[in-house]
mmCIF file of C-alpha atoms in Angstrom:
data_model
loop_
_atom_site.group_PDB
_atom_site.id
_atom_site.type_symbol
_atom_site.label_atom_id
_atom_site.label_comp_id
_atom_site.label_asym_id
_atom_site.label_seq_id
_atom_site.Cartn_x
_atom_site.Cartn_y
_atom_site.Cartn_z
ATOM 1 C CA UNK X 1 3.084 -6.231 121.872
ATOM 2 C CA UNK X 2 2.088 -9.868 121.892
ATOM 3 C CA UNK X 3 -0.150 -12.131 119.846
ATOM 4 C CA UNK X 4 -1.773 -10.976 116.639
ATOM 5 C CA UNK X 5 -2.573 -7.305 116.097
ATOM 6 C CA UNK X 6 -4.679 -5.683 113.404
ATOM 7 C CA UNK X 7 -5.078 -2.082 112.296
ATOM 8 C CA UNK X 8 -7.277 -0.257 111.864
ATOM 9 C CA UNK X 9 -9.941 -1.698 114.152
ATOM 10 C CA UNK X 10 -12.729 0.114 112.328
ATOM 11 C CA UNK X 11 -12.842 1.389 108.762
ATOM 12 C CA UNK X 12 -15.520 3.134 106.763
ATOM 13 C CA UNK X 13 -14.838 3.538 103.063
ATOM 14 C CA UNK X 14 -16.668 4.517 99.917
ATOM 15 C CA UNK X 15 -16.921 2.193 96.976
ATOM 16 C CA UNK X 16 -14.316 4.153 95.017
ATOM 17 C CA UNK X 17 -11.727 4.332 97.807
ATOM 18 C CA UNK X 18 -8.539 2.339 98.191
ATOM 19 C CA UNK X 19 -7.510 1.254 101.659
ATOM 20 C CA UNK X 20 -5.335 -1.374 103.298
ATOM 21 C CA UNK X 21 -5.729 -3.568 106.353
ATOM 22 C CA UNK X 22 -2.638 -4.541 108.291
ATOM 23 C CA UNK X 23 -1.931 -7.596 110.403
ATOM 24 C CA UNK X 24 1.150 -8.333 112.470
ATOM 25 C CA UNK X 25 1.932 -11.440 114.484
ATOM 26 C CA UNK X 26 4.476 -11.694 117.299
ATOM 27 C CA UNK X 27 4.248 -15.460 117.794
ATOM 28 C CA UNK X 28 7.029 -16.624 115.502
ATOM 29 C CA UNK X 29 4.555 -18.371 113.215
ATOM 30 C CA UNK X 30 5.124 -18.981 109.533
ATOM 31 C CA UNK X 31 1.550 -19.244 108.272
ATOM 32 C CA UNK X 32 -0.924 -16.372 108.111
ATOM 33 C CA UNK X 33 -4.552 -16.172 107.064
ATOM 34 C CA UNK X 34 -7.289 -13.718 106.150
ATOM 35 C CA UNK X 35 -10.889 -14.543 107.043
ATOM 36 C CA UNK X 36 -14.163 -12.754 106.408
ATOM 37 C CA UNK X 37 -16.882 -12.920 109.049
ATOM 38 C CA UNK X 38 -20.315 -11.683 108.024
ATOM 39 C CA UNK X 39 -23.361 -11.567 110.251
ATOM 40 C CA UNK X 40 -24.921 -14.976 110.752
ATOM 41 C CA UNK X 41 -22.432 -16.718 108.460
ATOM 42 C CA UNK X 42 -19.559 -19.048 109.232
ATOM 43 C CA UNK X 43 -16.010 -17.794 109.126
ATOM 44 C CA UNK X 44 -14.917 -17.751 105.495
ATOM 45 C CA UNK X 45 -11.283 -18.380 104.670
ATOM 46 C CA UNK X 46 -10.001 -15.927 102.058
ATOM 47 C CA UNK X 47 -6.224 -16.386 101.745
ATOM 48 C CA UNK X 48 -3.448 -18.497 103.240
ATOM 49 C CA UNK X 49 0.257 -17.653 103.220
ATOM 50 C CA UNK X 50 3.088 -19.985 104.187
ATOM 51 C CA UNK X 51 6.581 -18.549 104.453
ATOM 52 C CA UNK X 52 5.370 -15.512 102.498
ATOM 53 C CA UNK X 53 3.984 -17.629 99.655
ATOM 54 C CA UNK X 54 0.292 -17.648 98.911
ATOM 55 C CA UNK X 55 -0.925 -21.226 99.128
ATOM 56 C CA UNK X 56 -4.644 -20.597 99.051
ATOM 57 C CA UNK X 57 -6.992 -18.174 97.355
ATOM 58 C CA UNK X 58 -10.503 -19.231 98.155
ATOM 59 C CA UNK X 59 -12.092 -17.752 95.013
ATOM 60 C CA UNK X 60 -11.851 -14.236 96.405
ATOM 61 C CA UNK X 61 -12.757 -11.349 94.042
ATOM 62 C CA UNK X 62 -9.797 -9.409 92.697
ATOM 63 C CA UNK X 63 -10.908 -6.255 94.515
ATOM 64 C CA UNK X 64 -9.227 -7.909 97.524
ATOM 65 C CA UNK X 65 -5.472 -8.106 97.073
ATOM 66 C CA UNK X 66 -3.301 -9.682 99.777
ATOM 67 C CA UNK X 67 0.374 -9.018 100.377
ATOM 68 C CA UNK X 68 2.773 -10.830 102.684
ATOM 69 C CA UNK X 69 6.201 -9.153 102.730
ATOM 70 C CA UNK X 70 7.520 -11.407 105.521
ATOM 71 C CA UNK X 71 6.303 -14.068 107.918
ATOM 72 C CA UNK X 72 5.214 -11.510 110.509
ATOM 73 C CA UNK X 73 3.193 -9.103 108.387
ATOM 74 C CA UNK X 74 0.123 -9.507 106.236
ATOM 75 C CA UNK X 75 -1.829 -6.865 104.362
ATOM 76 C CA UNK X 76 -5.165 -6.844 102.612
ATOM 77 C CA UNK X 77 -5.456 -4.141 99.982
ATOM 78 C CA UNK X 78 -8.991 -3.065 99.185
ATOM 79 C CA UNK X 79 -10.281 -1.214 96.128
ATOM 80 C CA UNK X 80 -13.655 -0.595 94.514
ATOM 81 C CA UNK X 81 -15.466 -2.605 97.171
ATOM 82 C CA UNK X 82 -19.186 -3.301 97.245
ATOM 83 C CA UNK X 83 -21.578 -2.776 100.177
ATOM 84 C CA UNK X 84 -21.839 -6.562 100.578
ATOM 85 C CA UNK X 85 -18.131 -6.590 101.436
ATOM 86 C CA UNK X 86 -18.970 -4.948 104.761
ATOM 87 C CA UNK X 87 -17.902 -7.444 107.422
ATOM 88 C CA UNK X 88 -15.380 -8.211 110.123
ATOM 89 C CA UNK X 89 -12.025 -9.134 108.587
ATOM 90 C CA UNK X 90 -9.933 -11.361 110.784
ATOM 91 C CA UNK X 91 -6.286 -12.185 110.481
ATOM 92 C CA UNK X 92 -4.827 -15.326 112.025
ATOM 93 C CA UNK X 93 -1.474 -17.031 112.252
ATOM 94 C CA UNK X 94 -0.357 -20.565 112.994
ATOM 95 C CA UNK X 95 2.753 -22.646 113.257
ATOM 96 C CA UNK X 96 3.551 -24.270 109.929
ATOM 97 C CA UNK X 97 3.067 -27.790 111.173
ATOM 98 C CA UNK X 98 0.128 -30.071 111.712
ATOM 99 C CA UNK X 99 -2.369 -29.423 113.242
ATOM 100 C CA UNK X 100 -1.996 -25.694 112.480
ATOM 101 C CA UNK X 101 -3.884 -24.314 115.476
ATOM 102 C CA UNK X 102 -4.739 -20.741 114.666
ATOM 103 C CA UNK X 103 -4.449 -17.571 116.706
ATOM 104 C CA UNK X 104 -6.676 -14.698 115.671
ATOM 105 C CA UNK X 105 -6.306 -10.962 115.773
ATOM 106 C CA UNK X 106 -9.134 -8.699 117.002
ATOM 107 C CA UNK X 107 -10.325 -7.956 113.475
ATOM 108 C CA UNK X 108 -11.126 -4.885 111.409
ATOM 109 C CA UNK X 109 -14.793 -3.929 111.221
ATOM 110 C CA UNK X 110 -15.220 -2.707 107.631
ATOM 111 C CA UNK X 111 -18.207 -0.730 106.427
ATOM 112 C CA UNK X 112 -18.522 0.055 102.717
ATOM 113 C CA UNK X 113 -20.861 2.945 101.936
ATOM 114 C CA UNK G 1 -18.074 -28.656 102.671
ATOM 115 C CA UNK G 2 -18.600 -27.041 106.043
ATOM 116 C CA UNK G 3 -19.219 -29.085 109.193
ATOM 117 C CA UNK G 4 -22.618 -28.852 110.837
ATOM 118 C CA UNK G 5 -22.943 -27.840 114.477
ATOM 119 C CA UNK G 6 -25.778 -28.569 116.856
ATOM 120 C CA UNK G 7 -27.534 -27.116 118.666
ATOM 121 C CA UNK G 8 -27.566 -23.624 117.174
ATOM 122 C CA UNK G 9 -28.012 -22.052 120.601
ATOM 123 C CA UNK G 10 -27.902 -23.095 124.243
ATOM 124 C CA UNK G 11 -29.005 -21.203 127.346
ATOM 125 C CA UNK G 12 -27.693 -22.356 130.713
ATOM 126 C CA UNK G 13 -27.560 -21.328 134.325
ATOM 127 C CA UNK G 14 -24.186 -21.199 136.017
ATOM 128 C CA UNK G 15 -23.053 -24.649 137.055
ATOM 129 C CA UNK G 16 -25.016 -26.515 134.382
ATOM 130 C CA UNK G 17 -23.432 -28.655 131.694
ATOM 131 C CA UNK G 18 -23.643 -28.408 127.913
ATOM 132 C CA UNK G 19 -22.605 -30.459 124.908
ATOM 133 C CA UNK G 20 -21.948 -29.000 121.470
ATOM 134 C CA UNK G 21 -21.688 -31.312 118.491
ATOM 135 C CA UNK G 22 -19.837 -30.967 115.203
ATOM 136 C CA UNK G 23 -20.499 -33.352 112.319
ATOM 137 C CA UNK G 24 -18.765 -33.672 108.991
ATOM 138 C CA UNK G 25 -19.766 -35.388 105.760
ATOM 139 C CA UNK G 26 -16.133 -36.306 105.034
ATOM 140 C CA UNK G 27 -13.412 -38.184 106.876
ATOM 141 C CA UNK G 28 -11.706 -36.103 109.505
ATOM 142 C CA UNK G 29 -8.045 -35.854 110.382
ATOM 143 C CA UNK G 30 -8.590 -33.360 113.149
ATOM 144 C CA UNK G 31 -11.221 -31.083 114.665
ATOM 145 C CA UNK G 32 -10.443 -27.616 115.962
ATOM 146 C CA UNK G 33 -12.595 -25.787 118.506
ATOM 147 C CA UNK G 34 -12.675 -22.015 118.990
ATOM 148 C CA UNK G 35 -14.739 -19.653 121.131
ATOM 149 C CA UNK G 36 -15.624 -16.100 120.153
ATOM 150 C CA UNK G 37 -17.045 -13.622 122.610
ATOM 151 C CA UNK G 38 -19.143 -10.778 121.285
ATOM 152 C CA UNK G 39 -16.949 -8.134 119.679
ATOM 153 C CA UNK G 40 -13.775 -10.139 120.180
ATOM 154 C CA UNK G 41 -11.551 -12.423 118.133
ATOM 155 C CA UNK G 42 -12.053 -16.189 118.101
ATOM 156 C CA UNK G 43 -9.831 -17.884 120.672
ATOM 157 C CA UNK G 44 -8.317 -21.316 120.193
ATOM 158 C CA UNK G 45 -9.695 -23.849 122.696
ATOM 159 C CA UNK G 46 -8.497 -27.237 121.597
ATOM 160 C CA UNK G 47 -7.655 -29.619 118.824
ATOM 161 C CA UNK G 48 -8.528 -33.272 118.605
ATOM 162 C CA UNK G 49 -6.392 -35.394 116.380
ATOM 163 C CA UNK G 50 -7.009 -38.712 114.680
ATOM 164 C CA UNK G 51 -5.592 -41.336 116.976
ATOM 165 C CA UNK G 52 -6.862 -39.695 120.125
ATOM 166 C CA UNK G 53 -4.338 -36.987 120.898
ATOM 167 C CA UNK G 54 -5.896 -33.883 122.370
ATOM 168 C CA UNK G 55 -4.399 -30.482 122.925
ATOM 169 C CA UNK G 56 -6.190 -27.671 124.590
ATOM 170 C CA UNK G 57 -8.154 -26.217 127.374
ATOM 171 C CA UNK G 58 -7.923 -27.042 131.056
ATOM 172 C CA UNK G 59 -11.632 -26.893 131.892
ATOM 173 C CA UNK G 60 -13.285 -27.983 128.679
ATOM 174 C CA UNK G 61 -13.091 -31.459 127.239
ATOM 175 C CA UNK G 62 -14.000 -32.966 123.917
ATOM 176 C CA UNK G 63 -14.318 -36.229 122.094
ATOM 177 C CA UNK G 64 -13.562 -37.229 118.528
ATOM 178 C CA UNK G 65 -15.354 -40.124 116.894
ATOM 179 C CA UNK G 66 -13.541 -40.851 113.641
ATOM 180 C CA UNK G 67 -16.025 -43.469 112.478
ATOM 181 C CA UNK G 68 -18.993 -41.176 112.941
ATOM 182 C CA UNK G 69 -17.013 -38.215 111.604
ATOM 183 C CA UNK G 70 -18.002 -36.041 114.505
ATOM 184 C CA UNK G 71 -16.717 -34.298 117.578
ATOM 185 C CA UNK G 72 -18.420 -33.157 120.756
ATOM 186 C CA UNK G 73 -17.345 -30.365 123.092
ATOM 187 C CA UNK G 74 -18.231 -30.808 126.764
ATOM 188 C CA UNK G 75 -18.584 -27.791 129.015
ATOM 189 C CA UNK G 76 -19.090 -28.890 132.587
ATOM 190 C CA UNK G 77 -20.049 -26.737 135.562
ATOM 191 C CA UNK G 78 -20.423 -23.762 133.239
ATOM 192 C CA UNK G 79 -19.270 -20.327 134.288
ATOM 193 C CA UNK G 80 -20.427 -16.916 133.099
ATOM 194 C CA UNK G 81 -17.147 -16.616 131.208
ATOM 195 C CA UNK G 82 -18.130 -19.561 129.007
ATOM 196 C CA UNK G 83 -20.684 -17.429 127.171
ATOM 197 C CA UNK G 84 -19.884 -16.899 123.519
ATOM 198 C CA UNK G 85 -20.133 -18.520 120.131
ATOM 199 C CA UNK G 86 -18.354 -21.833 119.704
ATOM 200 C CA UNK G 87 -17.018 -22.848 116.308
ATOM 201 C CA UNK G 88 -15.617 -26.118 115.129
ATOM 202 C CA UNK G 89 -13.226 -26.182 112.198
ATOM 203 C CA UNK G 90 -12.142 -29.107 110.074
ATOM 204 C CA UNK G 91 -9.207 -29.366 107.654
ATOM 205 C CA UNK G 92 -9.903 -29.164 103.945
ATOM 206 C CA UNK G 93 -8.518 -32.621 103.329
ATOM 207 C CA UNK G 94 -8.430 -35.783 105.330
ATOM 208 C CA UNK G 95 -4.658 -35.934 105.414
ATOM 209 C CA UNK G 96 -4.417 -32.699 107.299
ATOM 210 C CA UNK G 97 -1.701 -31.413 104.988
ATOM 211 C CA UNK G 98 -3.774 -28.491 103.857
ATOM 212 C CA UNK G 99 -1.585 -25.810 105.416
ATOM 213 C CA UNK G 100 -4.217 -24.793 107.905
ATOM 214 C CA UNK G 101 -7.090 -24.463 105.479
ATOM 215 C CA UNK G 102 -10.025 -24.907 107.816
ATOM 216 C CA UNK G 103 -13.708 -24.964 107.077
ATOM 217 C CA UNK G 104 -15.761 -23.725 110.014
ATOM 218 C CA UNK G 105 -19.220 -24.651 111.203
ATOM 219 C CA UNK G 106 -21.930 -22.042 111.554
ATOM 220 C CA UNK G 107 -21.353 -21.681 115.297
ATOM 221 C CA UNK G 108 -23.278 -22.467 118.485
ATOM 222 C CA UNK G 109 -24.272 -19.543 120.686
ATOM 223 C CA UNK G 110 -23.861 -20.388 124.367
ATOM 224 C CA UNK G 111 -25.369 -18.076 126.979
ATOM 225 C CA UNK G 112 -24.734 -18.652 130.668
ATOM 226 C CA UNK G 113 -26.928 -16.808 133.159
ATOM 227 C CA UNK G 114 -26.220 -16.303 136.882
#
């Protein structure tokens, strides 16, 4: 397996469910990111992790909870989501040095019913 | 504040050229360009750095005007495979030491027809 992988690729969940998205990178990078991509909106950065430490939380609601157990894995735990949270969630990784070019995974298409 | 891209959409025939612009209201340290095909992940194309260094794609070129705080992406002799949405991303602070925190433009949809 190479690059950045994400599972699941598609997820449908009710507003009371709890689910997790998983991201794994095989590029030897030390920085990982979660983005939200909604229809007709720019990519929105949610969280940034460097060497497993969260360095950025872009005012994301607490119903999204990230976890980074090591430099290769990133999770996004979801609970009590709202229908407006339906979107494509993209994970990315980058080397931890300027200019931080980012490599994206295929994304998880999330639908909240 | 997010950069602004223009145009919002471009339609070309194979072999034609296109220019996509990205403008920022703040000083730029670098500009990142990505392409996203429908249903796929964004793919890194290139980065332009303050001082003129460029890293990226073999068939696509770009310019970076620090004074005007803008970058342009040049797609020459377009191919069908160039179709997709192009995004520019700029670092959150001018020094570039923002640990990869990028703000992306709204995207430019490029369609290449045979």
